[in-house]
């Protein structure tokens, strides 16, 4: 029971709009004490963040964790690069796919799983403008169909 309860902290809707998500991975995050408290209060944003692999380490840039109010001198820089924790085998697999044309890593969600803070990262391929237009058109059609369905009943 303890490990299965998941509390969503931040969601990156923009990533689903800008990219085709091919594969997802669950990664831990190396954080300091006040950052953990701030995330537990829901003060985290991954809208403008991105992920790079450097020297065999996965690092998230632009992941904003607001300073904890009662943290005073222990607070860290809200935008400091955060190391993501993955198995070596997963990192090697991701590195191989990124070297292929057009793939990138984007953070999709930040959530608390049990007592651990996790980030779901997606192996993504960028969408072209016409792909985005098609998605918007599909969404509008679905919304219109739901509206008609509601009016009938």
Coordinates of C-alpha atoms in Angstrom, one line a residue:
X1 CA 0.0 0.0 0.0
X2 CA 2.8 2.5 0.9
X3 CA 4.6 2.5 -2.5
X4 CA 1.5 2.7 -4.8
X5 CA 0.0 6.0 -3.7
X6 CA 1.1 8.6 -6.2
X7 CA 0.6 12.4 -5.7
X8 CA 1.2 14.5 -8.9
X9 CA 3.2 17.6 -8.2
X10 CA 3.9 19.1 -11.7
X11 CA 2.7 18.1 -15.2
X12 CA 4.3 19.2 -18.5
X13 CA 1.4 19.6 -20.9
X14 CA 3.5 21.6 -23.3
X15 CA 5.7 18.5 -23.9
X16 CA 2.8 16.5 -25.3
X17 CA 1.9 19.4 -27.6
X18 CA 5.5 20.0 -28.9
X19 CA 6.7 16.3 -29.1
X20 CA 5.8 12.8 -30.0
X21 CA 6.6 10.8 -26.8
X22 CA 8.1 7.5 -27.9
X23 CA 9.2 6.0 -24.6
X24 CA 9.0 7.0 -20.9
X25 CA 11.3 6.3 -17.9
X26 CA 10.9 6.9 -14.2
X27 CA 13.9 8.6 -12.6
X28 CA 14.7 9.6 -9.1
X29 CA 16.0 13.1 -8.3
X30 CA 19.0 14.1 -6.2
X31 CA 17.7 16.9 -4.0
X32 CA 18.6 18.7 -0.8
X33 CA 16.4 18.9 2.3
X34 CA 14.6 22.1 1.7
X35 CA 13.9 21.3 -1.9
X36 CA 12.1 18.1 -0.8
X37 CA 9.9 20.1 1.6
X38 CA 9.1 22.6 -1.1
X39 CA 8.1 19.9 -3.6
X40 CA 5.9 18.2 -0.9
X41 CA 4.1 21.6 -0.7
X42 CA 3.6 21.5 -4.5
X43 CA 6.0 24.3 -5.4
X44 CA 7.7 22.9 -8.5
X45 CA 7.5 23.7 -12.2
X46 CA 8.9 21.9 -15.2
X47 CA 7.4 24.0 -18.0
X48 CA 10.7 25.3 -19.4
X49 CA 12.9 22.5 -18.4
X50 CA 15.0 20.1 -20.5
X51 CA 17.3 17.1 -19.9
X52 CA 20.8 16.4 -21.1
X53 CA 23.2 13.5 -20.7
X54 CA 26.7 14.7 -19.8
X55 CA 29.6 12.4 -18.8
X56 CA 27.2 9.4 -18.3
X57 CA 24.9 11.4 -15.9
X58 CA 21.4 12.5 -16.7
X59 CA 20.9 16.2 -15.6
X60 CA 17.7 18.3 -15.6
X61 CA 18.0 22.0 -16.4
X62 CA 15.4 24.6 -15.8
X63 CA 13.4 22.6 -13.3
X64 CA 12.2 25.3 -10.9
X65 CA 11.7 24.4 -7.3
X66 CA 10.6 27.4 -5.3
X67 CA 12.7 28.2 -2.1
X68 CA 11.1 26.8 1.1
X69 CA 9.8 29.7 3.2
X70 CA 11.3 28.4 6.5
X71 CA 14.5 27.2 4.9
X72 CA 16.5 30.5 5.3
X73 CA 20.3 29.8 4.7
X74 CA 19.7 26.1 3.7
X75 CA 17.8 27.1 0.6
X76 CA 19.5 26.3 -2.7
X77 CA 19.3 28.1 -6.1
X78 CA 15.7 27.3 -7.4
X79 CA 17.0 26.7 -11.0
X80 CA 20.2 24.8 -10.2
X81 CA 20.8 21.7 -12.4
X82 CA 19.4 18.5 -10.8
X83 CA 20.9 15.1 -11.3
X84 CA 18.4 12.4 -12.2
X85 CA 19.0 8.9 -11.0
X86 CA 18.6 6.1 -13.5
X87 CA 20.3 2.7 -13.9
X88 CA 23.4 2.6 -16.0
X89 CA 21.7 0.2 -18.5
X90 CA 18.8 2.7 -19.0
X91 CA 21.2 5.6 -19.5
X92 CA 23.2 3.7 -22.1
X93 CA 19.9 2.7 -23.9
X94 CA 18.7 6.4 -23.9
X95 CA 22.1 7.7 -25.1
X96 CA 22.0 5.3 -28.0
X97 CA 18.6 6.5 -29.0
X98 CA 19.4 10.2 -28.6
X99 CA 22.3 9.8 -31.0
X100 CA 19.7 8.9 -33.6
X101 CA 18.3 11.8 -35.5
X102 CA 15.7 14.0 -33.9
X103 CA 15.4 12.5 -30.4
X104 CA 15.5 14.5 -27.2
X105 CA 14.7 14.0 -23.5
X106 CA 11.9 16.0 -21.8
X107 CA 10.5 15.8 -18.3
X108 CA 6.8 14.9 -18.3
X109 CA 5.7 14.7 -14.7
X110 CA 7.1 15.3 -11.2
X111 CA 5.3 13.2 -8.5
X112 CA 5.7 11.6 -5.1
X113 CA 5.6 7.8 -5.1
X114 CA 5.4 6.5 -1.6
X115 CA 8.0 8.7 0.1
X116 CA 10.2 9.2 -2.9
X117 CA 10.2 12.1 -5.4
X118 CA 10.2 10.8 -9.0
X119 CA 10.4 12.5 -12.4
X120 CA 8.9 10.8 -15.5
X121 CA 11.1 11.6 -18.5
X122 CA 10.1 11.0 -22.1
X123 CA 12.2 10.1 -25.1
X124 CA 10.6 12.5 -27.6
X125 CA 10.7 13.4 -31.2
X126 CA 9.9 17.0 -32.2
X127 CA 6.6 17.7 -34.0
X128 CA 6.4 19.8 -37.1
X129 CA 3.9 22.7 -37.3
X130 CA 1.4 20.6 -39.4
X131 CA 1.5 17.8 -36.8
X132 CA 0.5 20.4 -34.1
X133 CA -2.3 21.7 -36.3
X134 CA -3.6 18.2 -36.7
X135 CA -3.6 17.6 -33.0
X136 CA -5.5 20.8 -32.3
X137 CA -8.1 19.9 -35.0
X138 CA -8.6 16.4 -33.4
X139 CA -9.0 18.0 -30.0
X140 CA -11.6 20.5 -31.3
X141 CA -13.5 17.6 -33.0
X142 CA -13.5 15.6 -29.8
X143 CA -14.7 18.6 -27.8
X144 CA -17.5 19.3 -30.3
X145 CA -18.6 15.7 -30.2
X146 CA -18.7 15.7 -26.4
X147 CA -20.7 18.9 -26.5
X148 CA -23.3 17.4 -28.8
X149 CA -23.4 14.3 -26.7
X150 CA -24.2 16.4 -23.6
X151 CA -27.0 18.3 -25.4
X152 CA -28.7 15.1 -26.4
X153 CA -29.0 13.8 -22.8

